[in-house]
mmCIF file of C-alpha atoms in Angstrom:
data_model
loop_
_atom_site.group_PDB
_atom_site.id
_atom_site.type_symbol
_atom_site.label_atom_id
_atom_site.label_comp_id
_atom_site.label_asym_id
_atom_site.label_seq_id
_atom_site.Cartn_x
_atom_site.Cartn_y
_atom_site.Cartn_z
ATOM 1 C CA MET A 1 -244.282 -0.462 37.720
ATOM 2 C CA ALA A 2 -244.857 1.187 34.381
ATOM 3 C CA SER A 3 -242.263 0.369 31.769
ATOM 4 C CA THR A 4 -240.165 3.153 30.332
ATOM 5 C CA ALA A 5 -239.952 3.450 26.539
ATOM 6 C CA PRO A 6 -236.418 3.121 25.184
ATOM 7 C CA VAL A 7 -234.737 6.387 24.200
ATOM 8 C CA ARG A 8 -234.334 6.659 20.464
ATOM 9 C CA ASN A 9 -230.993 7.882 19.154
ATOM 10 C CA PRO A 10 -231.174 10.939 16.879
ATOM 11 C CA ALA A 11 -230.371 10.490 13.220
ATOM 12 C CA PRO A 12 -226.781 11.329 12.168
ATOM 13 C CA VAL A 13 -226.274 14.975 11.380
ATOM 14 C CA THR A 14 -224.561 16.289 8.245
ATOM 15 C CA PRO A 15 -222.479 19.512 8.680
ATOM 16 C CA ASP A 16 -224.109 22.622 7.254
ATOM 17 C CA PRO A 17 -222.176 23.464 4.057
ATOM 18 C CA ALA A 18 -223.005 27.154 4.469
ATOM 19 C CA LEU A 19 -220.662 27.391 7.455
ATOM 20 C CA SER A 20 -216.945 27.877 6.804
ATOM 21 C CA TRP A 21 -215.864 26.615 10.217
ATOM 22 C CA SER A 22 -215.317 22.885 10.877
ATOM 23 C CA ALA A 23 -217.634 22.227 13.813
ATOM 24 C CA THR A 24 -221.000 20.641 13.032
ATOM 25 C CA ARG A 25 -224.266 22.358 13.800
ATOM 26 C CA PRO A 26 -225.611 21.403 17.285
ATOM 27 C CA PHE A 27 -228.476 18.883 17.169
ATOM 28 C CA VAL A 28 -231.425 18.925 19.525
ATOM 29 C CA SER A 29 -234.150 16.251 19.594
ATOM 30 C CA PHE A 30 -237.596 17.215 20.816
ATOM 31 C CA GLY A 31 -239.369 14.316 22.574
ATOM 32 C CA GLU A 32 -243.098 14.330 23.282
ATOM 33 C CA PRO A 33 -243.578 16.052 26.675
ATOM 34 C CA GLU A 34 -245.108 13.935 29.443
ATOM 35 C CA GLY A 35 -247.212 14.542 32.544
ATOM 36 C CA TYR A 36 -248.872 12.249 35.077
ATOM 37 C CA ASP A 37 -252.483 11.134 35.541
ATOM 38 C CA GLY A 38 -254.328 10.543 38.800
ATOM 39 C CA ASP A 39 -252.677 7.126 39.265
ATOM 40 C CA ALA A 40 -249.181 8.604 38.828
ATOM 41 C CA ARG A 41 -248.853 7.022 35.401
ATOM 42 C CA PRO A 42 -246.998 8.922 32.667
ATOM 43 C CA ARG A 43 -249.212 10.430 30.003
ATOM 44 C CA PRO A 44 -248.380 12.742 27.043
ATOM 45 C CA LEU A 45 -249.283 16.418 27.343
ATOM 46 C CA ARG A 46 -250.666 16.704 23.839
ATOM 47 C CA GLY A 47 -252.379 20.003 24.438
ATOM 48 C CA ARG A 48 -249.103 21.778 25.239
ATOM 49 C CA GLY A 49 -246.702 19.833 23.018
ATOM 50 C CA VAL A 50 -246.928 22.128 20.016
ATOM 51 C CA SER A 51 -246.347 25.351 21.936
ATOM 52 C CA GLN A 52 -243.471 23.891 23.947
ATOM 53 C CA ALA A 53 -241.833 22.485 20.835
ATOM 54 C CA ALA A 54 -242.196 25.855 19.104
ATOM 55 C CA ALA A 55 -240.601 27.623 22.055
ATOM 56 C CA ALA A 56 -237.740 25.139 22.126
ATOM 57 C CA ALA A 57 -237.237 25.535 18.379
ATOM 58 C CA ALA A 58 -237.038 29.298 18.812
ATOM 59 C CA CYS A 59 -234.369 28.852 21.472
ATOM 60 C CA LEU A 60 -232.429 26.603 19.105
ATOM 61 C CA VAL A 61 -232.502 29.202 16.341
ATOM 62 C CA LEU A 62 -231.356 31.899 18.772
ATOM 63 C CA GLY A 63 -228.563 29.665 20.044
ATOM 64 C CA LEU A 64 -227.333 28.973 16.534
ATOM 65 C CA GLY A 65 -227.322 32.692 15.815
ATOM 66 C CA LEU A 66 -225.225 33.357 18.901
ATOM 67 C CA ILE A 67 -222.793 30.589 17.966
ATOM 68 C CA SER A 68 -222.457 31.962 14.445
ATOM 69 C CA GLY A 69 -221.912 35.474 15.782
ATOM 70 C CA ALA A 70 -219.244 34.255 18.180
ATOM 71 C CA VAL A 71 -217.412 32.489 15.376
ATOM 72 C CA THR A 72 -217.571 35.629 13.233
ATOM 73 C CA GLY A 73 -216.258 37.744 16.092
ATOM 74 C CA SER A 74 -213.364 35.381 16.735
ATOM 75 C CA TRP A 75 -212.485 35.542 13.041
ATOM 76 C CA LEU A 76 -212.232 39.313 13.207
ATOM 77 C CA VAL A 77 -209.575 39.218 15.906
ATOM 78 C CA GLY A 78 -208.218 35.697 15.740
ATOM 79 C CA GLY A 79 -208.199 33.584 12.630
ATOM 80 C CA SER A 80 -210.322 32.691 9.672
ATOM 81 C CA GLY A 81 -210.746 29.128 10.853
ATOM 82 C CA ASP A 82 -208.486 27.704 8.134
ATOM 83 C CA ASP A 83 -205.095 26.509 9.303
ATOM 84 C CA GLY A 84 -202.331 28.570 7.738
ATOM 85 C CA ALA A 85 -204.566 31.509 6.785
ATOM 86 C CA PRO A 86 -203.376 34.816 8.239
ATOM 87 C CA SER A 87 -205.637 36.364 10.840
ATOM 88 C CA THR A 88 -207.341 39.658 10.187
ATOM 89 C CA PHE A 89 -205.575 41.149 13.204
ATOM 90 C CA ALA A 90 -202.163 40.109 11.882
ATOM 91 C CA ALA A 91 -203.023 41.274 8.371
ATOM 92 C CA ALA A 92 -203.935 44.698 9.733
ATOM 93 C CA GLY A 93 -200.622 45.000 11.532
ATOM 94 C CA SER A 94 -198.627 44.427 8.357
ATOM 95 C CA LEU A 95 -200.382 46.957 6.134
ATOM 96 C CA TRP A 96 -197.880 49.724 6.824
ATOM 97 C CA HIS A 97 -195.323 48.041 4.544
ATOM 98 C CA SER A 98 -197.615 46.190 2.123
ATOM 99 C CA VAL A 99 -200.170 48.819 1.047
ATOM 100 C CA PRO A 100 -199.263 51.856 -1.108
ATOM 101 C CA VAL A 101 -199.464 55.217 0.600
ATOM 102 C CA ASP A 102 -202.183 56.357 -1.803
ATOM 103 C CA GLN A 103 -204.459 53.640 -0.438
ATOM 104 C CA LEU A 104 -203.846 54.518 3.199
ATOM 105 C CA PHE A 105 -203.838 58.280 2.615
ATOM 106 C CA PRO A 106 -205.593 59.006 -0.694
ATOM 107 C CA PRO A 107 -204.494 62.176 -2.550
ATOM 108 C CA THR A 108 -208.091 63.392 -2.345
ATOM 109 C CA VAL A 109 -210.678 62.418 0.265
ATOM 110 C CA GLN A 110 -214.358 63.116 -0.234
ATOM 111 C CA GLY A 111 -216.326 63.929 2.908
ATOM 112 C CA GLN A 112 -219.973 63.863 1.912
ATOM 113 C CA GLY A 113 -221.944 65.394 4.774
ATOM 114 C CA ALA A 114 -218.824 65.698 6.933
ATOM 115 C CA GLY A 115 -218.930 69.456 7.462
ATOM 116 C CA PRO A 116 -220.996 71.541 9.863
ATOM 117 C CA GLY A 117 -224.689 71.158 9.198
ATOM 118 C CA GLY A 118 -224.063 68.201 6.912
ATOM 119 C CA ALA A 119 -222.107 70.211 4.346
ATOM 120 C CA ASP A 120 -219.806 68.283 2.039
ATOM 121 C CA ARG A 121 -216.056 68.447 2.412
ATOM 122 C CA THR A 122 -213.147 67.689 0.103
ATOM 123 C CA TRP A 123 -209.650 67.278 1.517
ATOM 124 C CA THR A 124 -206.457 67.362 -0.536
ATOM 125 C CA ARG A 125 -203.250 65.782 0.696
ATOM 126 C CA VAL A 126 -200.397 68.284 0.880
ATOM 127 C CA ALA A 127 -197.718 66.284 2.709
ATOM 128 C CA VAL A 128 -196.825 62.721 3.659
ATOM 129 C CA ALA A 129 -194.339 62.095 6.450
ATOM 130 C CA PRO A 130 -191.711 59.376 5.951
ATOM 131 C CA ASP A 131 -192.763 56.238 7.828
ATOM 132 C CA SER A 132 -190.945 56.226 11.119
ATOM 133 C CA GLY A 133 -190.896 55.142 14.697
ATOM 134 C CA CYS A 134 -192.547 57.139 17.447
ATOM 135 C CA LYS A 135 -189.511 58.974 18.832
ATOM 136 C CA ASP A 136 -190.408 62.667 19.182
ATOM 137 C CA ALA A 137 -193.710 62.046 17.349
ATOM 138 C CA PHE A 138 -195.920 62.641 20.419
ATOM 139 C CA ASP A 139 -195.925 64.918 23.426
ATOM 140 C CA PRO A 140 -194.504 63.180 26.527
ATOM 141 C CA LEU A 141 -197.826 62.441 28.232
ATOM 142 C CA LEU A 142 -199.429 60.965 25.120
ATOM 143 C CA ARG A 143 -196.298 58.927 24.452
ATOM 144 C CA LYS A 144 -196.565 57.566 28.001
ATOM 145 C CA ALA A 145 -200.268 56.735 27.563
ATOM 146 C CA LEU A 146 -199.554 54.834 24.335
ATOM 147 C CA ALA A 147 -196.433 53.088 25.640
ATOM 148 C CA PRO A 148 -198.225 49.865 26.775
ATOM 149 C CA VAL A 149 -199.066 48.939 23.162
ATOM 150 C CA GLY A 150 -195.642 49.772 21.744
ATOM 151 C CA CYS A 151 -194.785 51.345 18.410
ATOM 152 C CA GLU A 152 -194.115 49.311 15.281
ATOM 153 C CA ARG A 153 -194.520 52.162 12.773
ATOM 154 C CA LEU A 154 -196.087 55.584 12.516
ATOM 155 C CA LEU A 155 -197.605 56.874 9.273
ATOM 156 C CA ARG A 156 -198.850 60.458 8.903
ATOM 157 C CA ALA A 157 -200.230 62.737 6.239
ATOM 158 C CA THR A 158 -201.502 66.297 6.287
ATOM 159 C CA TYR A 159 -204.485 67.561 4.303
ATOM 160 C CA THR A 160 -206.090 70.903 3.584
ATOM 161 C CA ASP A 161 -209.684 71.711 2.772
ATOM 162 C CA ALA A 162 -210.842 72.953 -0.638
ATOM 163 C CA THR A 163 -210.394 76.615 0.376
ATOM 164 C CA GLU A 164 -206.989 75.984 2.001
ATOM 165 C CA SER A 165 -208.321 77.608 5.171
ATOM 166 C CA TYR A 166 -207.730 74.608 7.441
ATOM 167 C CA VAL A 167 -205.088 71.912 7.779
ATOM 168 C CA THR A 168 -205.453 68.486 9.368
ATOM 169 C CA THR A 169 -202.876 65.834 10.139
ATOM 170 C CA VAL A 170 -204.145 62.262 10.290
ATOM 171 C CA GLY A 171 -202.019 59.443 11.667
ATOM 172 C CA LEU A 172 -201.979 55.655 11.799
ATOM 173 C CA LEU A 173 -199.936 54.297 14.702
ATOM 174 C CA PHE A 174 -199.185 50.607 14.140
ATOM 175 C CA THR A 175 -198.533 49.046 17.549
ATOM 176 C CA THR A 176 -196.831 45.833 18.659
ATOM 177 C CA ALA A 177 -199.737 44.821 20.905
ATOM 178 C CA ASP A 178 -202.023 41.803 20.649
ATOM 179 C CA ALA A 179 -205.813 41.995 20.691
ATOM 180 C CA PRO A 180 -206.146 41.961 24.520
ATOM 181 C CA GLY A 181 -203.545 44.724 24.723
ATOM 182 C CA MET A 182 -205.469 46.907 22.286
ATOM 183 C CA THR A 183 -208.710 46.239 24.135
ATOM 184 C CA ALA A 184 -207.093 47.236 27.428
ATOM 185 C CA LEU A 185 -205.866 50.505 25.921
ATOM 186 C CA ALA A 186 -209.248 51.240 24.339
ATOM 187 C CA ASN A 187 -210.954 50.643 27.692
ATOM 188 C CA ARG A 188 -208.516 52.949 29.436
ATOM 189 C CA PHE A 189 -209.003 55.730 26.902
ATOM 190 C CA ARG A 190 -212.766 55.382 27.241
ATOM 191 C CA ASN A 191 -212.977 54.988 31.024
ATOM 192 C CA GLU A 192 -210.440 57.702 31.842
ATOM 193 C CA ARG A 193 -211.570 59.938 28.981
ATOM 194 C CA LEU A 194 -208.008 60.294 27.770
ATOM 195 C CA ASP A 195 -209.170 61.239 24.298
ATOM 196 C CA ARG A 196 -210.619 64.459 25.741
ATOM 197 C CA ARG A 197 -207.524 65.723 27.543
ATOM 198 C CA SER A 198 -205.777 68.615 25.824
ATOM 199 C CA ASP A 199 -202.433 67.508 27.259
ATOM 200 C CA LEU A 200 -202.833 64.283 25.254
ATOM 201 C CA MET A 201 -203.382 65.909 21.851
ATOM 202 C CA PRO A 202 -201.441 64.375 18.952
ATOM 203 C CA LEU A 203 -198.815 66.502 17.255
ATOM 204 C CA PRO A 204 -199.366 67.771 13.686
ATOM 205 C CA TYR A 205 -197.062 67.175 10.743
ATOM 206 C CA ALA A 206 -195.943 70.339 8.988
ATOM 207 C CA ALA A 207 -194.144 70.525 5.659
ATOM 208 C CA GLU A 208 -192.326 73.453 4.108
ATOM 209 C CA GLY A 209 -193.828 74.930 0.970
ATOM 210 C CA THR A 210 -197.345 73.700 1.750
ATOM 211 C CA PRO A 211 -200.401 75.274 3.407
ATOM 212 C CA ALA A 212 -199.370 73.313 6.509
ATOM 213 C CA ALA A 213 -195.934 74.930 6.808
ATOM 214 C CA GLY A 214 -196.933 76.793 9.973
ATOM 215 C CA PHE A 215 -198.912 73.957 11.536
ATOM 216 C CA GLY A 216 -197.163 73.395 14.862
ATOM 217 C CA ALA A 217 -198.054 72.422 18.411
ATOM 218 C CA ARG A 218 -199.436 75.900 19.234
ATOM 219 C CA GLN A 219 -201.738 75.759 16.202
ATOM 220 C CA ARG A 220 -203.672 72.660 17.299
ATOM 221 C CA ALA A 221 -207.384 73.463 17.588
ATOM 222 C CA ALA A 222 -209.354 70.171 17.556
ATOM 223 C CA TRP A 223 -208.418 66.523 17.707
ATOM 224 C CA THR A 224 -209.686 62.958 17.871
ATOM 225 C CA VAL A 225 -208.067 59.663 18.899
ATOM 226 C CA SER A 226 -209.526 56.219 18.155
ATOM 227 C CA VAL A 227 -207.996 53.024 19.575
ATOM 228 C CA LEU A 228 -209.015 50.077 17.404
ATOM 229 C CA THR A 229 -209.562 46.701 19.068
ATOM 230 C CA GLU A 230 -209.772 44.485 15.961
ATOM 231 C CA ALA A 231 -206.437 45.775 14.640
ATOM 232 C CA PRO A 232 -203.164 46.846 16.286
ATOM 233 C CA VAL A 233 -203.710 50.450 15.194
ATOM 234 C CA VAL A 234 -204.492 53.815 16.741
ATOM 235 C CA VAL A 235 -206.090 56.355 14.374
ATOM 236 C CA TYR A 236 -205.880 60.042 15.185
ATOM 237 C CA ALA A 237 -206.317 63.446 13.609
ATOM 238 C CA VAL A 238 -205.599 67.016 14.675
ATOM 239 C CA SER A 239 -206.705 70.174 12.888
ATOM 240 C CA GLY A 240 -205.936 73.888 12.873
ATOM 241 C CA TRP A 241 -205.958 77.017 10.740
ATOM 242 C CA ALA A 242 -203.754 77.200 7.675
ATOM 243 C CA ASP A 243 -202.681 80.754 8.456
ATOM 244 C CA GLY A 244 -200.625 79.605 11.440
ATOM 245 C CA ARG A 245 -202.648 81.336 14.162
ATOM 246 C CA GLY A 246 -202.214 80.058 17.704
ATOM 247 C CA VAL A 247 -205.056 78.479 19.686
ATOM 248 C CA ASP A 248 -205.613 79.040 23.390
ATOM 249 C CA ASP A 249 -208.647 76.806 23.841
ATOM 250 C CA PRO A 250 -208.286 73.587 21.798
ATOM 251 C CA GLN A 251 -211.293 71.317 22.001
ATOM 252 C CA PRO A 252 -211.958 67.597 21.420
ATOM 253 C CA ALA A 253 -213.559 67.141 18.023
ATOM 254 C CA GLY A 254 -216.703 65.620 19.524
ATOM 255 C CA ASP A 255 -217.253 68.661 21.759
ATOM 256 C CA ALA A 256 -216.512 71.091 18.931
ATOM 257 C CA MET A 257 -219.177 69.392 16.798
ATOM 258 C CA GLU A 258 -221.944 69.710 19.382
ATOM 259 C CA ALA A 259 -224.802 72.090 18.688
ATOM 260 C CA GLY A 260 -224.296 75.342 20.512
ATOM 261 C CA ALA A 261 -220.517 74.996 20.909
ATOM 262 C CA THR A 262 -219.035 78.490 20.905
ATOM 263 C CA THR A 263 -215.260 78.048 20.828
ATOM 264 C CA ALA A 264 -213.355 79.348 17.839
ATOM 265 C CA ALA A 265 -212.589 75.777 16.763
ATOM 266 C CA ALA A 266 -216.270 74.868 16.927
ATOM 267 C CA GLN A 267 -217.422 77.956 15.047
ATOM 268 C CA ALA A 268 -214.900 77.284 12.285
ATOM 269 C CA GLY A 269 -215.884 73.627 11.975
ATOM 270 C CA LEU A 270 -212.426 72.346 12.913
ATOM 271 C CA GLY A 271 -213.971 69.530 14.942
ATOM 272 C CA ASN A 272 -215.658 68.356 11.751
ATOM 273 C CA GLU A 273 -212.341 68.609 9.900
ATOM 274 C CA ALA A 274 -210.537 66.330 12.365
ATOM 275 C CA LYS A 275 -213.358 63.845 12.930
ATOM 276 C CA GLY A 276 -214.497 63.686 9.312
ATOM 277 C CA LEU A 277 -211.038 63.038 7.892
ATOM 278 C CA ALA A 278 -210.089 60.540 10.613
ATOM 279 C CA ASP A 279 -213.300 58.585 10.065
ATOM 280 C CA ARG A 280 -212.731 58.294 6.323
ATOM 281 C CA VAL A 281 -209.084 57.272 6.653
ATOM 282 C CA GLU A 282 -210.138 54.671 9.218
ATOM 283 C CA ARG A 283 -212.860 53.430 6.865
ATOM 284 C CA ASP A 284 -210.354 53.041 4.022
ATOM 285 C CA PHE A 285 -207.970 51.269 6.387
ATOM 286 C CA ARG A 286 -210.643 48.736 7.359
ATOM 287 C CA ARG A 287 -211.374 48.151 3.683
ATOM 288 C CA ASN A 288 -207.684 47.442 3.076
ATOM 289 C CA VAL A 289 -207.635 45.032 6.023
ATOM 290 C CA ARG A 290 -210.548 43.067 4.606
ATOM 291 C CA SER A 291 -208.876 42.928 1.225
ATOM 292 C CA ALA A 292 -205.567 41.749 2.694
ATOM 293 C CA SER A 293 -207.186 39.097 4.900
ATOM 294 C CA GLU A 294 -209.120 37.660 1.942
ATOM 295 C CA GLN A 295 -206.014 37.112 -0.171
ATOM 296 C CA PRO A 296 -204.781 33.502 -0.298
ATOM 297 C CA SER A 297 -201.736 32.825 1.826
#
């Protein structure tokens, strides 16, 4: 019987200092592949060893990339990996009372390429609502749809464009939900297309003495709702005309921005107003989350 060579133990592995998490990098040892000759005796497959080793090495690199990506993803919604450090998700949920209003809703928002046909937009803030709960802040059906994630705080501001022709309210709803709860709501909005239903439009915020004084429920023309999954926040925006005209055919912002859309909201670019402003407020919010999560505890 042919003797079997003893298995050599791999050399000890030193953790990769480039990784911030505590687990060590997986170690794989590539032995010389074997086959069998005509007498059923083991023999090395030298002709194929290089290609097989290269393939295995490629798999190792891919595996390490997946592991690194998984760790990064868990950091976004769980923790940084350091005991005692606040999670990004938790940091996002506390921004309503720790970040100045001018950082959440800047006095002026630049929308490069945000208008119809890639035109630039500039929005000026004309009103900021006092931070509040959600009582009477949404129509009944939207309030019911959002109920599973709860309401910690609601922040709203209303903007007008440079010509004061349009007004747009943008809101940040801070929920009491955890990450799975936000994911469940996001899935429901996507699967049931709740963000496209006109009976689930957000309400605007009007303020006396501003271009948005006449911006009520009947003046809503286009809207967008975005349920975040890496933060307990729902971002929304709703737009209309500054002259207080009523709208009979409101349209989701995405539909109003499509080429060939013929509704009044689409022709006026009100879909771009709602979507463009919501996107930029959401972008600033994410930037604030990163900043807050990087601060030492």
